[in-house]
CSV table of C-alpha atoms in Angstrom, one decimal:
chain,number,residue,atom,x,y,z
N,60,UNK,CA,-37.4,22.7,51.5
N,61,UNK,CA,-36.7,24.4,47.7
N,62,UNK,CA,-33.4,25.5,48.9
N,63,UNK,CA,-32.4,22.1,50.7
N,64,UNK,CA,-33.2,20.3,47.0
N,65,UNK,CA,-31.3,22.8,45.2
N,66,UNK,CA,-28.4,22.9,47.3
N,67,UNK,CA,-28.0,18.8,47.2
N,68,UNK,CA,-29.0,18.9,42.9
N,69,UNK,CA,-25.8,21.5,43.1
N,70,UNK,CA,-23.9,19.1,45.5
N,71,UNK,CA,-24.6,16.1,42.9
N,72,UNK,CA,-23.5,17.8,40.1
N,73,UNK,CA,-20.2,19.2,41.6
N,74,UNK,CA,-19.2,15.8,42.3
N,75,UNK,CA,-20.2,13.9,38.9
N,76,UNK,CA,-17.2,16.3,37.5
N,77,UNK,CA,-19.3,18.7,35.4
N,78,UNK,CA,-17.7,21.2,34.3
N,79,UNK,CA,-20.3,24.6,35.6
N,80,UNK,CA,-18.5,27.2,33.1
N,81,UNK,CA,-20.2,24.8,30.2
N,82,UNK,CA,-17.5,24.3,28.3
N,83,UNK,CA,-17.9,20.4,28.9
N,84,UNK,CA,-15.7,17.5,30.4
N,85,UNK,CA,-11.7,17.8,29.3
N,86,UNK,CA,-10.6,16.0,26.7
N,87,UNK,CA,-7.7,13.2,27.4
N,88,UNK,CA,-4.3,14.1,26.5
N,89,UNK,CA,-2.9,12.3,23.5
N,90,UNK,CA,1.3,11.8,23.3
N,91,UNK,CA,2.7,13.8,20.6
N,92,UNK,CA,4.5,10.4,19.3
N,93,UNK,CA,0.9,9.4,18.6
N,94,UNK,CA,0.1,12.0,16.6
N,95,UNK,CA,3.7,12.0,13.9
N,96,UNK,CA,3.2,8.6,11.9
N,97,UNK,CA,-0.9,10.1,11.4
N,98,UNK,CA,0.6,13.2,10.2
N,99,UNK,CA,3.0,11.5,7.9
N,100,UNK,CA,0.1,9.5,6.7
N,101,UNK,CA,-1.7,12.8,5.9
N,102,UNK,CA,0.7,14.2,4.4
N,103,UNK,CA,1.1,10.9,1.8
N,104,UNK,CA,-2.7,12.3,1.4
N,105,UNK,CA,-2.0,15.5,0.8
N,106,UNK,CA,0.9,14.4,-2.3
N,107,UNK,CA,-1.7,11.9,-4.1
N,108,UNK,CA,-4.2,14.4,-4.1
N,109,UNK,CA,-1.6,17.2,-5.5
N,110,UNK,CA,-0.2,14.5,-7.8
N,111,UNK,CA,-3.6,14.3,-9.1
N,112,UNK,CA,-4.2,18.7,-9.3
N,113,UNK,CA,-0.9,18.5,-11.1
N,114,UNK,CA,-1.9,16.4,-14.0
N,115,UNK,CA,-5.0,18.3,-14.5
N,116,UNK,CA,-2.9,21.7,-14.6
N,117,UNK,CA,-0.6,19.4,-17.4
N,118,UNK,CA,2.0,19.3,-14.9
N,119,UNK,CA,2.7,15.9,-15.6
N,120,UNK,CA,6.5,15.5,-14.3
N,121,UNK,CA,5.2,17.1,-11.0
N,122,UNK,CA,2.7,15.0,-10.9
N,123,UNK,CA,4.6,12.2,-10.9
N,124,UNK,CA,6.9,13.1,-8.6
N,125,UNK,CA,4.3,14.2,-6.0
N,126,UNK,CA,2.8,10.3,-6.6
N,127,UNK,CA,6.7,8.9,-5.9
N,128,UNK,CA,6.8,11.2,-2.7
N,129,UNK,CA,3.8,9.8,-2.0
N,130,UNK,CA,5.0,6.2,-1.9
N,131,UNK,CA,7.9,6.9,0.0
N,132,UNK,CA,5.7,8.8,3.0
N,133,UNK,CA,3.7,5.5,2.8
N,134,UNK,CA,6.8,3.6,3.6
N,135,UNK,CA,7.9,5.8,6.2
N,136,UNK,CA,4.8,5.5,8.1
N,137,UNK,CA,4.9,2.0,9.1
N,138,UNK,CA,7.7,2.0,10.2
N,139,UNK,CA,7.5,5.3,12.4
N,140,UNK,CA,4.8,3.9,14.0
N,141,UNK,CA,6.6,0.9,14.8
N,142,UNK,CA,9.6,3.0,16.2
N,143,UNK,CA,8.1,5.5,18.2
N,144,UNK,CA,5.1,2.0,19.7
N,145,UNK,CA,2.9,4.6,18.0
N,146,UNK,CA,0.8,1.6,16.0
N,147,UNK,CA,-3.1,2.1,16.7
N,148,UNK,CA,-6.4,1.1,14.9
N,149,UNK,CA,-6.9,4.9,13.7
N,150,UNK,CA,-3.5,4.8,12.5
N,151,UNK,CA,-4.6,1.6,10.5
N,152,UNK,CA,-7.7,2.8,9.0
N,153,UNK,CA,-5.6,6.0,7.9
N,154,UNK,CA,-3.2,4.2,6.3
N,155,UNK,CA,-5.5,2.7,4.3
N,156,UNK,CA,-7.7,5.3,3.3
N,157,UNK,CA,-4.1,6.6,2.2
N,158,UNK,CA,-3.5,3.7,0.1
N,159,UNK,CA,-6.3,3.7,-1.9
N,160,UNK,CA,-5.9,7.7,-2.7
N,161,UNK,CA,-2.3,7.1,-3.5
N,162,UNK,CA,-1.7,3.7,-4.9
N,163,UNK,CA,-5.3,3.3,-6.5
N,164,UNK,CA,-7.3,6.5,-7.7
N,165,UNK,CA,-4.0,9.0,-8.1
N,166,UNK,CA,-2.3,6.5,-10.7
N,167,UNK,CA,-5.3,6.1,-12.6
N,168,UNK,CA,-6.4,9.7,-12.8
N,169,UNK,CA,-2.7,10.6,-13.7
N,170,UNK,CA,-2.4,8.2,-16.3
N,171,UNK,CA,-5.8,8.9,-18.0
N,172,UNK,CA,-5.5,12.1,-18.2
N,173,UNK,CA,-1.6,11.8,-19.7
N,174,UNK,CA,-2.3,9.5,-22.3
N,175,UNK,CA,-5.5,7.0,-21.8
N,176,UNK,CA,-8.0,9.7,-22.6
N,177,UNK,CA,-7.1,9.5,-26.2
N,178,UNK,CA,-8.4,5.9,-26.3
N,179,UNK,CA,-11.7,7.2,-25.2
N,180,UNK,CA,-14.4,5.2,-23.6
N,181,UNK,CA,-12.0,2.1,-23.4
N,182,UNK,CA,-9.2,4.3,-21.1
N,183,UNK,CA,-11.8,5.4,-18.9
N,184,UNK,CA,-12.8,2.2,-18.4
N,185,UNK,CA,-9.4,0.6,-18.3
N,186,UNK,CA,-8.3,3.4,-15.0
N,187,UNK,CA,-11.7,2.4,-13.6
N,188,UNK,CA,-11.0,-1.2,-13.5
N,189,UNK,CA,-7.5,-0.6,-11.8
N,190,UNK,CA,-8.9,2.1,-9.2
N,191,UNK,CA,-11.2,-0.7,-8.2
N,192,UNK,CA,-8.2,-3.5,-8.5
N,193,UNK,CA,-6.3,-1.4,-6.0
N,194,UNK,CA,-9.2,-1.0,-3.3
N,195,UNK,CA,-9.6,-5.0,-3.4
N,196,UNK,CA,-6.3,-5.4,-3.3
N,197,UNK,CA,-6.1,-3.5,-0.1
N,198,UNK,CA,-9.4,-5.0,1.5
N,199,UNK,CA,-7.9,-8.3,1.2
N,200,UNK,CA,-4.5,-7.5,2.4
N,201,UNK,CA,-6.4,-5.8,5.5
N,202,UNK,CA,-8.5,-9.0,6.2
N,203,UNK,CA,-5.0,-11.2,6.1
N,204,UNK,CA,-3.5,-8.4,8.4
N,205,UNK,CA,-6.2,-8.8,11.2
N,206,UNK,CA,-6.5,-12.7,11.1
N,207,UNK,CA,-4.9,-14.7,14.4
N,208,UNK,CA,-4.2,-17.2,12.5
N,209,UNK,CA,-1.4,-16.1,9.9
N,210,UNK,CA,0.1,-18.9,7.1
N,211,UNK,CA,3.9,-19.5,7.6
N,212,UNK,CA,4.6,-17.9,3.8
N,213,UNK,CA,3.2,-14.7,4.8
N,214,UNK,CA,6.8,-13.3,5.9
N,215,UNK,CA,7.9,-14.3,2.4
N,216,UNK,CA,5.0,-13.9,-0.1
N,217,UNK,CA,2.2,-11.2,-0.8
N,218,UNK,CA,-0.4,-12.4,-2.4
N,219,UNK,CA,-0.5,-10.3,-6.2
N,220,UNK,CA,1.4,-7.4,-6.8
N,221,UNK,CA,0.9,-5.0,-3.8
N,222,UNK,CA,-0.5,-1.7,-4.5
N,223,UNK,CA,2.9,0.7,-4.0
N,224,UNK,CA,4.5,-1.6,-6.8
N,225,UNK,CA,1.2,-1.7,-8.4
N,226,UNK,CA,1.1,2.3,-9.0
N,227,UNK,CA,4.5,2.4,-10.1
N,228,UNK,CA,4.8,-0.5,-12.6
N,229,UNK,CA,1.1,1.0,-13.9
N,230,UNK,CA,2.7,4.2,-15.0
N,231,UNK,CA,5.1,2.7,-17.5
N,232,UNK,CA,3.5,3.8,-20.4
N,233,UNK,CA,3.9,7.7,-18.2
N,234,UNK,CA,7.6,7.3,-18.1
N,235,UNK,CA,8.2,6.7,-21.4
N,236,UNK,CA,6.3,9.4,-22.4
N,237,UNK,CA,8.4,11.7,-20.6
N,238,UNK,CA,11.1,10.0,-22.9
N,239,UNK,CA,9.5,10.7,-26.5
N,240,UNK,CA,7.2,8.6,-26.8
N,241,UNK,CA,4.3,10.2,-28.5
N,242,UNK,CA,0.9,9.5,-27.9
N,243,UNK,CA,-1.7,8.7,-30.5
N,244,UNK,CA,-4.9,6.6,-30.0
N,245,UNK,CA,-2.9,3.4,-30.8
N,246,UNK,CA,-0.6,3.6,-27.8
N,247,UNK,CA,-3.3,4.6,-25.7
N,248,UNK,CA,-5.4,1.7,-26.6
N,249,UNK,CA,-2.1,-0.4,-25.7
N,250,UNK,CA,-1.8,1.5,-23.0
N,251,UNK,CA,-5.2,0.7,-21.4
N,252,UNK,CA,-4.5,-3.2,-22.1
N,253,UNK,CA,-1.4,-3.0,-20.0
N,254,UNK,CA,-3.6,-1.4,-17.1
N,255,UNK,CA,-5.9,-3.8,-17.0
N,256,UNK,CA,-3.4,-6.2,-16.7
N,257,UNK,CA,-1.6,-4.6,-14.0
N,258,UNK,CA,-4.9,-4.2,-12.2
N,259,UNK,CA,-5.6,-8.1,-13.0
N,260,UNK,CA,-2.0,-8.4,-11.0
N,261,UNK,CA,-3.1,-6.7,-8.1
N,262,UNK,CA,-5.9,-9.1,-7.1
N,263,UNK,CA,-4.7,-12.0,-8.3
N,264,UNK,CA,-3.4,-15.4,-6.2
N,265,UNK,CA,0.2,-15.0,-7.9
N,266,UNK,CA,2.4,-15.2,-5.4
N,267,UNK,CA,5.2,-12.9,-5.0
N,268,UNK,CA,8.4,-12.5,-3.6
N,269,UNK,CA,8.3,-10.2,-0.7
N,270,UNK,CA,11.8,-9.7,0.1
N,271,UNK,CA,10.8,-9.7,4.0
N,272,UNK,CA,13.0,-13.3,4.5
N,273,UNK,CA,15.8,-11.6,4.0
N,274,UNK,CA,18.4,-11.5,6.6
N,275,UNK,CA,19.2,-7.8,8.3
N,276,UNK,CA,23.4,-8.9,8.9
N,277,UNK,CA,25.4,-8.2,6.3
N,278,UNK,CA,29.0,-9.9,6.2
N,279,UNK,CA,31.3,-6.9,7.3
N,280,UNK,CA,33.6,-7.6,4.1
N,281,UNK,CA,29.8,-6.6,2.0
N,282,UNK,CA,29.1,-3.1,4.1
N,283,UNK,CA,31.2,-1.1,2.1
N,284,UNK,CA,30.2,-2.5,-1.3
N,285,UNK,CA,26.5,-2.1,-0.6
N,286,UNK,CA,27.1,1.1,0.7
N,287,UNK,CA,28.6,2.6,-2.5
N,288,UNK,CA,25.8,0.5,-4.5
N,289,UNK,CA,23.2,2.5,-2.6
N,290,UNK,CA,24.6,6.1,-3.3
N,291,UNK,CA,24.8,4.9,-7.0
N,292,UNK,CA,21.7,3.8,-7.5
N,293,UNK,CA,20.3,7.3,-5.8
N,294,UNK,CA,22.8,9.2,-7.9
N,295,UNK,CA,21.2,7.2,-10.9
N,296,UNK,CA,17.7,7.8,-9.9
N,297,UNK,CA,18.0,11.6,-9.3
N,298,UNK,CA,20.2,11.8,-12.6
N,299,UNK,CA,18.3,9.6,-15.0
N,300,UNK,CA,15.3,9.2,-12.9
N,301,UNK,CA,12.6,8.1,-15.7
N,302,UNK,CA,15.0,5.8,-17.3
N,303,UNK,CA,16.0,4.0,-13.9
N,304,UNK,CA,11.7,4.0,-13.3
N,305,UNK,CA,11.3,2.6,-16.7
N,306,UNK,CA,14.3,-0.1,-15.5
N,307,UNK,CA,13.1,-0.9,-12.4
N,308,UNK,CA,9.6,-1.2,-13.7
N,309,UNK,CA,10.5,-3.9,-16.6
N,310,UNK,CA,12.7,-6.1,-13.7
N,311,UNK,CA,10.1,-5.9,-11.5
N,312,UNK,CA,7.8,-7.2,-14.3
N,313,UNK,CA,10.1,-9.8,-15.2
N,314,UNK,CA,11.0,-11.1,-11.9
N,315,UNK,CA,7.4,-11.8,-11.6
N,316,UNK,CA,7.0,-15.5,-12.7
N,317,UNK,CA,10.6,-16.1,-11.0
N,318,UNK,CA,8.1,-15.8,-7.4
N,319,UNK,CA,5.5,-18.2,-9.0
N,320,UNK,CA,8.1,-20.6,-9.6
N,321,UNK,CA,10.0,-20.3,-6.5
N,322,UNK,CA,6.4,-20.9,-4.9
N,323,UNK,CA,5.7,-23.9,-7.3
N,324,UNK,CA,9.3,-25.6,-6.6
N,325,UNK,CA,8.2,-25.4,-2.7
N,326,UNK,CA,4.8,-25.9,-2.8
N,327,UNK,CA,3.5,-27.5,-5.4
N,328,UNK,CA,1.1,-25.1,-7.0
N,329,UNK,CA,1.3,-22.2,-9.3
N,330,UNK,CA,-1.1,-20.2,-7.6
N,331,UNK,CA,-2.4,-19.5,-3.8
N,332,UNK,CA,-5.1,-22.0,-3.5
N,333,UNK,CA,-8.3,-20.8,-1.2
N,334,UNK,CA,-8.9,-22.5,1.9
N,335,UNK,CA,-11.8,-25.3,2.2
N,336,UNK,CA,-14.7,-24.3,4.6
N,337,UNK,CA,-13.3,-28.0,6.9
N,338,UNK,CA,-9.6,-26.2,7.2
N,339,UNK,CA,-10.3,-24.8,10.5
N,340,UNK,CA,-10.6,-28.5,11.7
N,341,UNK,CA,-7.5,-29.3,10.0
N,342,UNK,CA,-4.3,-30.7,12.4
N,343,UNK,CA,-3.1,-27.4,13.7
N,344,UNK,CA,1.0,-29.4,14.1
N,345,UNK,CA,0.3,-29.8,10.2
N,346,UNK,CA,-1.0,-26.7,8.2
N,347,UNK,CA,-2.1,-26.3,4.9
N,348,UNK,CA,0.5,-24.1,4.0
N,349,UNK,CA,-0.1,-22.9,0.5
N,350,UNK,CA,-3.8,-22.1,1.5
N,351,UNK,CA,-5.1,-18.5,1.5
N,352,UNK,CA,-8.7,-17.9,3.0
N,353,UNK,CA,-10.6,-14.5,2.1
N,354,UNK,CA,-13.6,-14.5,4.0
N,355,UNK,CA,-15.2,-14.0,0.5
């Protein structure tokens, strides 16, 4: 009767798939084009974090540079994803766990340990107050990203500065050192100010020009032009590359209130109004479009 019970246990277990050598059930294959936009993304990691060991060695070119390579892998990512119909929810949350190291706690770090430590107490507290910008900047643009529901100026707009343009406009006062600027407490003081107001830009409701609108045909008598434009401007960056950041950085600054008044011209208001708690009800065939809800 033992035997009988502990022939069918045996039998039960044979068919529920268990594995006897105890090495457990096999794990489900996973495509390899899965896995390359994740490693890109890790890799973006891997730069912001040696961006950040480079400025504490007083590498501060390198470090840079590893925070610019880092941008770019972010860039790349997306879009591989998209390519390979690679895009996942772990891919997601990667990315942005990436942005925050790269676009929020690497510039800051960076730049207080170039040139906001000599304010003291007030740089500290000026990288603090961006690191934290940057994270709210991405929470919000991840709620936006998951709602059904998406506003027709969302192709065209972001709302504030997004972080990748926010880490690279906030190292101005970093570029020109590299051009002979000195530092002195005075700068770094004026340094910090400018952080915080870069930081102020990153969560704000400024709208701003997302370049997404525009069209991807170009007029076959423009191809050749813009081609010759692009291989200047990456001659000029790989020649002159701190005085084409510091360039880029000032238009990019400047262009700023052009958005807000594109955005006024069409709709009315200066700044990305939130949404009431009755818009849900609102007539579906007629939008509020210059609304933006945070779940905040």
């Amino acid at each position: 009767m033992d035997v009988n019970e502990n022939e069918g246990s045996l039998a039960t277990r044979t068919k529920s798939g268990s594995d006897m050598s105890g090495r457990g059930p096999r794990l489900r294959e996973i495509p390899l084009r899965l896995i390359v936009p994740n490693l890109v993304t890790v890799l973006a990691i891997c730069a912001g974090l040696s961006g950040i060991r480079q400025a504490i060695d007083g590498k501060f070119t390198e470090a840079v540079l590893m925070l610019l390579i880092a941008a770019f892998l972010d860039g790349v990512d997306g879009r591989l994803a998209r390519l390979l119909k690679a895009s996942s929810k772990f891919g997601e949350q990667m990315d942005s766990l990436a942005d925050i190291v790269n676009f929020g706690i690497a510039p800051a770090l960076v730049s207080y340990i170039y040139l906001l430590n000599d304010a003291g107490t007030p740089g500290w507290i000026a990288a603090l107050l961006y690191a934290i910008a940057a994270a709210l900047r991405l929470a919000r643009f991840n709620v936006m990203a998951e709602r059904k529901r998406k506003a027709s100026w969302q192709g065209e707009y972001f709302v504030g500065v997004p972080a990748p343009a926010g880490a690279i406009i906030v190292l101005l006062p970093v570029y020109l050192g590299f051009l002979g600027m000195q530092p002195s407490r005075g700068i770094a003081l004026a340094a910090s100010i400018y952080t915080v107001l870069i930081g102020f830009l990153l969560i704000s409701r400024l709208p701003v020009w997302s370049g997404k609108s525009l069209g991807l045909n170009v007029r076959r008598e423009f191809a050749l032009p813009m081609m010759l434009l692009a291989v200047l401007s990456v001659a000029l960056l790989v020649a002159y590359t701190w005085h084409v950041m510091i360039a880029g950085s000032a238009l990019y600054i400047a262009a700023l209130p052009l958005g807000a008044r594109a955005w006024h011209s069409k709709y009315g208001t200066l700044v990305m109004e939130e949404d009431d708690e009755d818009d849900e009800d609102d007539d579906p065939d007629h939008p509020r479009k210059n609304r933006l809800d945070l779940d905040i």
